[in-house]
Structure formats: structure tokens, C-alpha cells
Coordinates of C-alpha atoms and ligand atoms in Angstrom, one line a residue:
M1344 CA 18.3 -37.0 62.4
K1345 CA 21.1 -36.8 59.9
L1346 CA 19.0 -38.6 57.3
I1347 CA 16.1 -36.2 57.8
K1348 CA 18.5 -33.2 57.4
R1349 CA 19.8 -34.7 54.2
K1350 CA 16.4 -35.3 52.8
L1351 CA 15.4 -31.8 53.7
R1352 CA 18.4 -30.4 52.0
I1353 CA 17.6 -32.4 48.8
A1354 CA 14.0 -31.1 49.0
V1355 CA 15.1 -27.5 49.3
I1356 CA 17.5 -27.8 46.4
T1357 CA 14.9 -29.4 44.2
V1358 CA 12.3 -26.8 45.0
S1359 CA 14.9 -24.0 44.4
I1360 CA 15.8 -25.5 41.0
L1361 CA 12.1 -25.7 40.1
L1362 CA 11.5 -22.1 41.1
I1363 CA 14.5 -20.8 39.2
S1364 CA 13.4 -22.7 36.1
L1365 CA 9.9 -21.3 36.4
V1366 CA 11.2 -17.7 36.6
A1367 CA 13.6 -18.3 33.7
Y1368 CA 10.8 -19.7 31.6
G1369 CA 8.6 -16.7 32.5
V1370 CA 11.3 -14.2 31.5
Y1371 CA 11.9 -16.2 28.3
S1372 CA 8.2 -16.3 27.4
L1373 CA 7.7 -12.6 28.0
G1374 CA 10.7 -11.8 25.8
V1375 CA 9.6 -14.1 23.0
S1376 CA 5.8 -13.5 23.0
G1377 CA 5.2 -10.5 25.2
N1378 CA 2.4 -8.9 23.2
R1379 CA 0.9 -12.4 22.7
W1380 CA 0.5 -12.6 26.4
F1381 CA -0.5 -9.0 26.8
S1382 CA -3.3 -9.1 24.3
S1383 CA -4.7 -12.5 25.5
S1384 CA -8.1 -12.7 27.0
V1385 CA -6.7 -14.0 30.3
N1386 CA -5.0 -10.7 30.9
T1387 CA -7.6 -9.0 33.1
S1388 CA -5.5 -5.8 33.6
L1389 CA -6.0 -5.0 29.9
R1390 CA -9.7 -4.6 30.4
K1391 CA -9.0 -2.1 33.1
V1392 CA -6.6 -0.2 30.9
K1393 CA -9.2 0.0 28.1
Q1394 CA -11.6 1.9 30.3
G1395 CA -10.5 5.5 30.3
V1396 CA -8.7 5.4 27.0
V1397 CA -10.1 6.5 23.6
P1398 CA -8.5 3.8 21.3
G1399 CA -6.2 5.0 18.5
R1400 CA -7.5 5.4 15.0
I1401 CA -6.5 2.8 12.4
Y1402 CA -5.5 3.9 8.8
D1403 CA -4.6 2.0 5.7
R1404 CA -1.3 2.6 3.9
N1405 CA -2.8 5.5 1.9
G1406 CA -4.1 7.3 4.9
I1407 CA -7.7 6.2 4.6
Q1408 CA -9.3 5.9 8.0
L1409 CA -10.6 2.4 8.6
A1410 CA -11.6 2.7 12.3
G1411 CA -12.0 5.7 14.6
A1412 CA -13.7 6.2 18.0
N1413 CA -16.1 8.6 19.6
N1414 CA -15.2 10.4 22.8
K1415 CA -16.7 7.6 24.9
G1416 CA -14.1 5.3 23.4
E1417 CA -16.6 3.3 21.2
R1418 CA -15.3 2.1 17.8
L1419 CA -16.6 3.8 14.7
Y1420 CA -16.0 2.2 11.3
H1421 CA -15.7 3.1 7.6
T1422 CA -19.1 4.1 6.1
D1423 CA -18.8 1.6 3.3
E1424 CA -20.0 -1.9 4.2
T1425 CA -17.7 -3.8 1.7
T1426 CA -14.7 -2.0 3.2
R1427 CA -15.8 -3.0 6.7
R1428 CA -16.3 -6.6 5.6
S1429 CA -13.0 -6.7 3.7
L1430 CA -11.0 -5.6 6.8
V1431 CA -12.8 -7.3 9.6
H1432 CA -10.3 -10.1 9.9
V1433 CA -7.3 -7.7 9.8
L1434 CA -8.8 -5.2 12.3
G1435 CA -10.7 -7.7 14.4
V1436 CA -13.5 -6.5 16.6
P1437 CA -13.3 -4.9 20.1
D1438 CA -14.9 -7.9 21.9
G1439 CA -12.2 -10.3 20.5
T1440 CA -14.6 -12.5 18.5
V1441 CA -12.0 -12.4 15.8
K1442 CA -8.8 -13.7 17.4
N1443 CA -5.6 -11.7 17.0
G1444 CA -6.9 -8.9 14.9
V1445 CA -5.1 -5.5 15.2
E1446 CA -7.8 -4.5 17.7
T1447 CA -6.6 -7.1 20.2
F1448 CA -3.1 -8.0 19.1
M1449 CA -2.0 -4.4 18.9
S1450 CA -4.0 -3.2 21.8
Y1451 CA -0.9 -2.3 23.7
L1452 CA -0.5 0.5 21.1
L1453 CA -4.1 1.3 20.5
Y1454 CA -4.6 1.8 24.2
A1455 CA -1.2 3.5 24.9
Y1456 CA -0.3 0.9 27.5
D1457 CA 3.2 2.5 27.9
D1458 CA 1.8 5.9 28.8
S1459 CA 3.7 7.5 31.6
Y1460 CA 2.3 7.5 35.2
V1461 CA 2.3 11.3 35.1
R1462 CA -0.1 11.3 32.1
R1463 CA -2.2 8.6 33.7
L1464 CA -2.4 10.5 37.0
S1465 CA -3.2 13.8 35.3
A1466 CA -5.9 12.1 33.2
A1467 CA -7.3 10.5 36.3
F1468 CA -7.4 13.8 38.3
S1469 CA -8.9 15.8 35.4
G1470 CA -11.5 13.1 34.7
Q1471 CA -10.5 13.1 31.0
M1472 CA -10.0 10.1 28.8
R1473 CA -6.5 9.4 27.6
N1474 CA -5.8 8.9 23.9
G1475 CA -4.3 5.7 22.4
Y1476 CA -1.8 5.7 19.5
D1477 CA -3.0 6.0 15.9
L1478 CA -1.8 3.1 13.6
R1479 CA -1.1 3.1 9.9
L1480 CA -1.2 -0.4 8.5
S1481 CA 0.5 -1.7 5.3
I1482 CA -3.0 -2.7 4.1
S1483 CA -4.5 -1.2 0.9
S1484 CA -8.2 -0.9 1.6
G1485 CA -8.8 -0.4 -2.2
L1486 CA -7.2 -3.8 -3.1
S1487 CA -9.0 -5.5 -0.2
R1488 CA -12.3 -4.2 -1.4
M1489 CA -11.7 -5.2 -5.0
I1490 CA -10.9 -8.8 -3.7
T1491 CA -14.1 -8.9 -1.7
D1492 CA -16.1 -7.7 -4.7
Q1493 CA -14.5 -10.4 -7.0
F1494 CA -14.4 -13.4 -4.7
P1495 CA -17.2 -15.9 -5.4
K1496 CA -20.1 -15.0 -3.1
D1497 CA -21.1 -18.5 -2.1
K1498 CA -17.5 -19.8 -1.3
S1499 CA -15.2 -19.8 1.6
G1500 CA -11.5 -19.2 1.2
A1501 CA -8.5 -16.9 1.7
V1502 CA -6.6 -14.3 -0.3
V1503 CA -3.3 -12.6 0.8
V1504 CA -1.1 -10.2 -1.0
M1505 CA 2.4 -9.1 0.2
N1506 CA 5.4 -7.1 -0.9
Y1507 CA 8.1 -9.8 -1.1
R1508 CA 11.0 -7.4 -0.7
T1509 CA 9.7 -5.8 2.6
G1510 CA 7.2 -8.3 3.9
E1511 CA 4.4 -5.6 4.0
I1512 CA 0.9 -7.2 3.8
L1513 CA -1.2 -5.4 1.3
S1514 CA -4.4 -7.4 1.8
L1515 CA -5.5 -10.2 3.9
N1516 CA -9.0 -11.4 3.1
S1517 CA -10.8 -14.3 4.7
F1518 CA -14.2 -15.6 3.4
P1519 CA -16.9 -15.7 4.5
N1520 CA -16.5 -12.3 6.2
F1521 CA -19.0 -10.2 8.1
D1522 CA -19.9 -6.6 9.0
P1523 CA -18.5 -5.5 12.4
L1524 CA -21.6 -3.3 12.7
A1525 CA -23.9 -6.4 12.5
M1526 CA -22.4 -8.8 15.0
E1527 CA -25.6 -10.6 16.0
G1528 CA -25.2 -14.3 15.3
V1529 CA -21.6 -14.1 14.2
A1530 CA -20.2 -16.0 17.1
T1531 CA -22.7 -18.9 16.8
N1532 CA -22.7 -19.0 12.9
P1533 CA -21.8 -22.7 12.0
Q1534 CA -19.8 -21.3 9.0
K1535 CA -17.5 -19.6 11.6
P1536 CA -17.0 -16.4 9.7
Y1537 CA -14.9 -15.1 12.6
I1538 CA -12.0 -17.6 11.7
N1539 CA -9.2 -16.0 9.7
N1540 CA -8.7 -18.5 6.9
V1541 CA -5.4 -16.8 5.9
T1542 CA -3.6 -17.3 9.2
Q1543 CA -5.6 -19.8 11.2
W1544 CA -6.8 -22.4 8.6
R1545 CA -4.4 -25.1 7.6
S1546 CA -4.8 -27.6 4.7
A1547 CA -3.1 -29.5 2.0
P1548 CA -1.9 -26.9 -0.5
G1549 CA -2.2 -29.3 -3.5
S1550 CA 0.1 -28.7 -6.4
T1551 CA 1.3 -25.3 -5.3
F1552 CA 3.5 -27.4 -3.0
K1553 CA 5.4 -28.7 -6.1
V1554 CA 7.6 -25.6 -5.9
V1555 CA 8.9 -27.0 -2.6
T1556 CA 9.5 -30.5 -4.0
L1557 CA 11.3 -28.8 -6.9
A1558 CA 13.5 -26.9 -4.4
A1559 CA 14.3 -30.2 -2.7
A1560 CA 15.3 -31.7 -6.1
L1561 CA 17.6 -28.7 -6.9
A1562 CA 19.2 -29.0 -3.4
N1563 CA 19.9 -32.7 -3.7
L1564 CA 20.1 -33.8 -7.3
P1565 CA 22.9 -32.1 -9.2
D1566 CA 21.4 -32.9 -12.7
A1567 CA 17.8 -32.3 -11.7
M1568 CA 16.9 -29.8 -14.5
E1569 CA 18.7 -31.8 -17.2
R1570 CA 16.9 -35.1 -16.5
T1571 CA 13.7 -36.4 -17.9
F1572 CA 11.0 -38.4 -16.2
T1573 CA 8.4 -40.7 -17.8
C1574 CA 4.7 -40.1 -17.3
T1575 CA 2.5 -42.9 -18.5
G1576 CA -0.7 -41.5 -17.0
A1577 CA -0.8 -43.9 -14.1
Y1578 CA 1.8 -44.8 -11.5
Q1579 CA 1.3 -47.5 -8.9
V1580 CA 2.7 -47.0 -5.4
G1581 CA 1.7 -49.8 -3.0
E1582 CA -2.1 -50.1 -3.4
S1583 CA -2.4 -46.5 -4.5
I1584 CA -2.5 -45.4 -8.2
I1585 CA -1.3 -41.9 -8.9
T1586 CA -2.8 -40.2 -11.9
D1587 CA -2.9 -36.7 -13.4
A1588 CA -5.8 -34.2 -13.6
G1589 CA -8.0 -35.0 -16.6
N1590 CA -6.3 -38.4 -17.0
A1591 CA -3.5 -36.7 -18.8
T1592 CA -0.4 -38.6 -20.1
H1593 CA 2.7 -36.4 -20.4
G1594 CA 5.3 -38.9 -21.7
E1595 CA 9.0 -37.9 -21.5
I1596 CA 9.1 -34.8 -19.5
T1597 CA 11.7 -32.4 -17.8
L1598 CA 11.1 -31.0 -14.3
Q1599 CA 10.5 -27.5 -15.7
R1600 CA 7.8 -28.9 -18.0
A1601 CA 6.4 -31.1 -15.3
L1602 CA 5.9 -28.0 -13.1
A1603 CA 4.3 -26.1 -16.0
V1604 CA 1.7 -28.8 -16.7
S1605 CA 1.5 -29.9 -13.1
C1606 CA 2.4 -33.6 -13.6
N1607 CA 1.6 -35.5 -10.4
I1608 CA 3.4 -38.6 -11.5
T1609 CA 6.8 -36.9 -12.0
F1610 CA 6.5 -35.2 -8.6
A1611 CA 5.5 -38.4 -6.9
K1612 CA 8.5 -40.2 -8.4
L1613 CA 10.7 -37.3 -7.4
A1614 CA 9.5 -37.5 -3.8
L1615 CA 10.2 -41.2 -3.7
E1616 CA 13.7 -40.7 -5.1
L1617 CA 14.5 -37.9 -2.7
G1618 CA 13.1 -39.7 0.3
D1619 CA 11.2 -38.5 3.2
E1620 CA 14.1 -37.0 5.1
Q1621 CA 15.4 -34.8 2.2
L1622 CA 11.9 -33.6 1.3
R1623 CA 11.2 -32.8 5.0
L1624 CA 14.5 -30.8 5.4
T1625 CA 13.6 -28.6 2.4
A1626 CA 10.0 -28.2 3.6
Q1627 CA 11.5 -27.1 7.0
S1628 CA 13.9 -24.7 5.3
F1629 CA 10.7 -23.0 3.9
G1630 CA 9.5 -22.7 7.5
L1631 CA 7.2 -25.8 7.9
D1632 CA 7.3 -27.1 11.4
D1633 CA 8.6 -23.7 12.6
H1634 CA 7.1 -22.1 15.7
L1635 CA 6.1 -18.9 14.0
L1636 CA 6.3 -15.8 16.2
F1637 CA 5.9 -12.7 13.9
S1638 CA 5.8 -9.3 15.5
D1639 CA 2.6 -8.1 13.8
L1640 CA 0.6 -11.3 13.0
V1641 CA -0.3 -14.5 14.8
V1642 CA 0.0 -17.3 12.3
E1643 CA -0.7 -21.0 12.9
N1644 CA 2.3 -23.2 12.4
S1645 CA 2.4 -25.2 9.2
R1646 CA 3.3 -28.9 9.4
Y1647 CA 5.1 -31.4 7.3
P1648 CA 3.6 -34.9 8.1
S1649 CA 5.5 -36.9 10.7
K1650 CA 3.4 -40.1 10.9
D1651 CA 2.7 -43.0 8.5
R1652 CA 5.6 -42.1 6.1
I1653 CA 5.1 -45.1 4.0
A1654 CA 5.9 -45.0 0.3
K1655 CA 2.3 -44.2 -0.8
E1656 CA 2.1 -41.2 1.6
L1657 CA 5.5 -39.9 0.6
A1658 CA 4.6 -40.2 -3.1
W1659 CA 1.5 -38.1 -2.5
T1660 CA 3.4 -35.5 -0.6
G1661 CA 5.5 -34.7 -3.7
P1662 CA 2.5 -33.2 -5.5
G1663 CA 1.2 -31.6 -2.3
Q1664 CA -1.5 -34.0 -1.3
S1665 CA -1.2 -36.3 1.7
V1666 CA -1.5 -34.8 5.2
L1667 CA 0.4 -31.5 4.7
F1668 CA -1.0 -28.7 6.9
V1669 CA -0.1 -25.3 5.5
T1670 CA -1.8 -21.9 5.9
P1671 CA -2.5 -19.7 2.9
L1672 CA -0.2 -17.0 4.5
H1673 CA 2.6 -19.6 4.6
M1674 CA 2.2 -20.5 0.9
C1675 CA 2.4 -16.7 0.1
L1676 CA 5.7 -16.7 2.1
V1677 CA 6.9 -19.6 0.0
A1678 CA 6.1 -17.8 -3.2
S1679 CA 7.7 -14.6 -1.8
A1680 CA 10.9 -16.4 -0.9
I1681 CA 11.2 -17.7 -4.5
A1682 CA 10.6 -14.2 -5.8
N1683 CA 13.0 -12.6 -3.4
D1684 CA 16.2 -14.6 -4.4
G1685 CA 15.6 -17.2 -1.7
V1686 CA 15.1 -14.8 1.2
M1687 CA 11.9 -15.1 3.1
M1688 CA 10.8 -11.8 4.7
A1689 CA 8.8 -11.7 7.9
P1690 CA 5.2 -10.5 7.2
K1691 CA 4.5 -7.0 8.5
L1692 CA 1.2 -5.2 9.1
L1693 CA 2.2 -2.1 11.0
L1694 CA 3.8 0.8 9.1
Q1695 CA 3.7 3.3 11.9
A1696 CA 2.2 4.2 15.3
L1697 CA 1.9 7.9 16.4
D1698 CA 0.8 9.3 19.7
H1699 CA -1.6 12.2 20.2
H1700 CA 1.2 14.7 19.6
K1701 CA 2.3 12.9 16.4
Q1702 CA 5.4 11.4 18.1
G1703 CA 6.5 8.1 16.6
K1704 CA 5.8 5.1 18.8
A1705 CA 6.6 2.3 16.4
Q1706 CA 8.0 2.2 12.8
M1707 CA 8.1 -0.7 10.4
T1708 CA 11.5 -2.0 9.5
P1709 CA 11.8 -4.9 7.0
L1710 CA 13.0 -8.1 8.7
V1711 CA 14.6 -11.2 7.1
Y1712 CA 12.8 -14.3 8.5
K1713 CA 15.2 -16.7 6.9
Q1714 CA 17.4 -17.6 3.9
V1715 CA 15.4 -20.5 2.4
M1716 CA 17.6 -21.5 -0.5
T1717 CA 20.3 -20.2 -2.8
A1718 CA 19.5 -17.3 -5.2
K1719 CA 20.4 -19.5 -8.1
D1720 CA 17.9 -22.2 -7.1
A1721 CA 15.2 -19.5 -6.5
D1722 CA 15.9 -18.3 -10.1
I1723 CA 15.4 -21.7 -11.6
I1724 CA 12.1 -22.2 -9.7
A1725 CA 11.0 -18.7 -10.7
E1726 CA 11.7 -19.6 -14.4
A1727 CA 9.7 -22.8 -14.1
M1728 CA 6.9 -20.8 -12.5
R1729 CA 7.1 -18.4 -15.5
Q1730 CA 6.5 -21.3 -17.8
V1731 CA 3.3 -22.2 -15.8
I1732 CA 1.9 -18.8 -16.7
L1733 CA 3.2 -18.8 -20.4
S1734 CA 2.3 -22.3 -21.4
G1735 CA 1.0 -24.4 -18.5
T1736 CA -1.9 -24.5 -16.1
G1737 CA -1.6 -20.8 -15.0
T1738 CA -2.3 -19.0 -18.3
R1739 CA -5.5 -17.4 -16.7
A1740 CA -3.2 -15.5 -14.3
A1741 CA -1.3 -13.8 -17.1
V1742 CA -1.3 -10.0 -17.4
P1743 CA -0.1 -8.4 -20.7
G1744 CA 3.0 -6.3 -20.0
L1745 CA 3.8 -8.0 -16.7
K1746 CA 6.2 -10.8 -16.0
I1747 CA 4.0 -13.1 -13.8
C1748 CA 5.2 -16.4 -12.3
G1749 CA 2.9 -18.8 -10.5
K1750 CA 1.7 -22.2 -9.6
T1751 CA -1.8 -23.6 -9.5
G1752 CA -3.2 -26.3 -7.2
S1753 CA -6.3 -28.3 -6.9
A1754 CA -6.3 -29.9 -3.4
Q1755 CA -8.4 -33.0 -2.9
I1756 CA -9.8 -33.1 0.6
D1757 CA -11.6 -36.2 2.0
G1758 CA -15.4 -35.8 2.1
Q1759 CA -15.4 -32.9 -0.4
E1760 CA -17.0 -33.2 -3.8
S1761 CA -14.9 -30.5 -5.4
T1762 CA -11.2 -29.7 -4.9
N1763 CA -10.0 -26.5 -3.2
A1764 CA -8.7 -24.2 -5.9
W1765 CA -5.2 -22.7 -5.1
F1766 CA -2.9 -20.3 -6.8
V1767 CA 0.4 -18.8 -5.6
G1768 CA 2.5 -16.4 -7.6
F1769 CA 4.2 -13.1 -8.0
I1770 CA 5.1 -10.3 -10.3
D1771 CA 8.8 -10.7 -11.3
E1772 CA 9.5 -6.9 -11.7
K1773 CA 11.8 -4.7 -9.6
T1774 CA 9.2 -1.9 -9.3
L1775 CA 6.3 -4.2 -8.5
P1776 CA 7.6 -6.8 -5.9
Y1777 CA 4.3 -8.4 -5.0
A1778 CA 3.3 -12.0 -4.3
C1779 CA -0.1 -13.5 -3.6
C1780 CA -1.9 -16.7 -2.5
V1781 CA -5.5 -17.3 -3.5
V1782 CA -7.7 -20.2 -2.2
V1783 CA -11.3 -20.8 -3.2
N1784 CA -12.6 -23.8 -1.3
E1785 CA -14.7 -26.5 -3.0
A1786 CA -14.6 -24.6 -6.3
G1787 CA -12.7 -27.0 -8.6
E1788 CA -9.4 -26.5 -10.4
G1789 CA -7.0 -23.8 -9.3
S1790 CA -6.3 -23.0 -13.0
R1791 CA -10.0 -22.0 -13.5
H1792 CA -11.1 -20.8 -10.1
A1793 CA -8.0 -19.3 -8.4
A1794 CA -5.7 -18.1 -11.2
P1795 CA -8.3 -15.5 -12.6
L1796 CA -8.6 -13.8 -9.2
A1797 CA -4.8 -13.6 -9.0
R1798 CA -4.8 -12.0 -12.5
Q1799 CA -7.2 -9.3 -11.2
I1800 CA -5.0 -8.7 -8.2
F1801 CA -1.9 -8.3 -10.4
E1802 CA -3.9 -6.0 -12.8
Y1803 CA -5.0 -3.9 -9.9
I1804 CA -1.5 -3.5 -8.6
K1805 CA -0.3 -2.5 -12.2
T1806 CA -2.9 0.3 -12.3
Q1807 CA -1.7 1.7 -9.0
R1808 CA 1.9 1.9 -10.2
Ligands
ZN2159 ZN1 2.0 -36.5 -15.9

């Protein structure tokens, strides 16, 4: 009998501990990712809430209406097809085909989920629809449209532009895109146009990652910028031979020059000298391997490789090949942190939410995501990125009269004939604090196929000054 009692007591204690842990985890998850849970498709109460509410209107940063609704609560869109296509991944669509667009991720505002019971009751009794909150986004529809017009028509890819001082996203374009008024076949299209390539697609960022390797060198090698490396055009690591684009040979070269001309061999040597642990720590300080939980955007976590860290793999990680998985949005954050004295701002999409009586329901406040590196190191990398534009692989991103800094990349992907063209960069001017990341898949070199689009973005921003 005593034994049974004891076993029973242990069982009760065990079950209690499990229950308490479950409740604690539930409270924690709601706190950390409340609107992620709220906007998820498994939340059936949301569907009920949506009936009986006219969703709020969505405006761009300049007050241009991007989405409205009729009095039955059905979505109405901008009259211009290019505008609709340019914004489909930002706004999403009411049926959730695009995951985590504003339409679903900010549905708690668009459908006024926090409306008082008095208002709900009075609406129910009078038989009237309630009104959701109107949202003003940080997006520039003009810039988004220009990017859609200029992006190669037959390519997939991603473009994102943000204010590196505040984190405001000015444009977020994924290609291919589609018209929210012509949804037939979109969900079954093998090209998956509903995927947001800026936030959901992860890939090796090619040589744009060299800015991270350079940051690791600055953090760990006191004389990094004074040293020279030797590039003989081929460098054997294990059974792998590392070469440079166009079979270039750079000879004796400083790290600043190696970034400007994008010398793979120097950055491979640098990675081997730093070692996997130090390169990983710097990559992690830039947010790789973080569990990203931004308030306005759902972004896939970027990854520094954890398996097979043999010399060959490590050597290829230095120049950004190997099995790195990084989203274009994350590379834009990397460039932004360099531009912003080493401080990475959290990306923001929502400037303001107003209810039907113009009462504020949400207001954007800039939020520091993390201090990535010292301001001094950020300055040194920015100067090296300036040389990329002045006399290196990024000359096609130059804009007369603007101080542009950048880095090109041509990411080799198994099974692809052409490389993915990358460019990350920013305007180094107090009054124009903007950074961008451009990716054109299977296009060729970043210098030829991504940098020119970055130039057009910088030029557009300059004309809006
Ligand atoms: Zn070289």
C-alpha cells in the first residue's frame, strides 16, 4: 500500500511539473510570437472575426492607396497592374496564398481584433459591418514599380531597399510576381510565384559575404589592413582548387584591394587563417543562426554551415560559397549594419495604424536589433566597399554625386549553368541613409547583372531627395 501511495505521489508530481511547463511555454510563445500565432491558418477564430469587418485600407509611405475594400469587405486594389504586381508579396492576398503578407500577418490590425465588446455588440445589433484599422506602410510604391519595370522579365530573384538608420523597408520585390486580380493557377504554378524570395528564399550569397569575412579579420587580426596576401591565380586546398573569376591573378594584394577586385584566393586564405570558430562567431554577430522574430516581417533564419567543416569547405566559406544559407533581406541587414556604424536596425514595414476615427492604434518606432561590430571596423569595411565602386567590380553601381559603397557577388549553385548575380550596398550620405540588396538568379556576374539595377535604385532615391 505504502509503495502504491509513493508511486502515485511521484506520478502526480511529474504530471504537475509537465502541466506547469506547458503553461509556461504557452505564455512564453504568446509573448514572443503572439501575432505569428494569431495570423496563422490554424487560428480558426480569425476566420470568424473577418466576417462582419470591412478590412482596413493599406497605404504606401506617401499616402497612395494600395488596397481598399468595398462595403461587403472584399478587397479592392490599385488600378495599375504593375503596382499590384510590385506589391503582391508585401501585401499578400486575402486567401493567404502568399504567406505572411501584411494581409495575413497584420490581420489583427486590418480586422480590428482588439475592438471593444461594446462596439462588437452594437455592430451585431445594428447589423452593420465594423471597420478595421487603416495601415500606412513604409513602402514606396513608386520605387517598387520602378524596380519591377527594370528587373529582367525572364528571371527570378529578389530586391529589397531599406533605410539603414530607422529600419524602414522602402521596397521589397520578389520575382516572379503575379497580379492579385488574376489568381487562377498561381497556387499550382511550378515557378512558385507566391514565394517571397526576399524573406523566404535562402542561398549562398557569393562574394557579398566577403564583407563578413573582412569583419572577422578586423575583429581577430590586429594588423589585418596592413598585411598583404599573395594571389597566384590558383590555390589548392585538399582536392579542391580555388580560382578567381575570369582566371584572374592578383599578385601581392591588401585586404582592401582584395575586396575591391573580389579575390577569392585571399578570402579563402583568410578563412583558413581565422578558423571556423572565429568566422562563425562573426557571422553570428551579424545575425546568422539567430531565431529572427521581427515585429512587422516574418523572415527565414539564415544559417552558417555546421556540418563537414573540413578545410576545403571552410576555405570556400570565406568567399561566400560553400553551404551558407542567407536570405536577401539578411544581406541587406548586413550592408545596413556596416552603413550604420555597426548597428543593425530591425526591419520595419508599418509606419502607422489608424482606426475609423483617426485614432492611432500603432506607430513605428526605430528599434536596434543588435550592435554587430565597432563603429571603427564598420568604417574600415565601408571604405573598402567604397573602393569596390570606385575601382573594383562594382563600378556599374556608381552614381555621379553620390557616395556609394557596395559589394558584388556571383554565387555558384550546383546544377545551374549561370551564377546568381548579387549586389549589396548603400549610399554613404547623412541625408540619404539607404541600403539595398539585389539578386538576379541564373543571370551571370553580379557586377554586370545586379550592380546596374542597384545604380537605378540609388538614382531613383536621389531624384526623390
Ligand atoms: Zn585573386
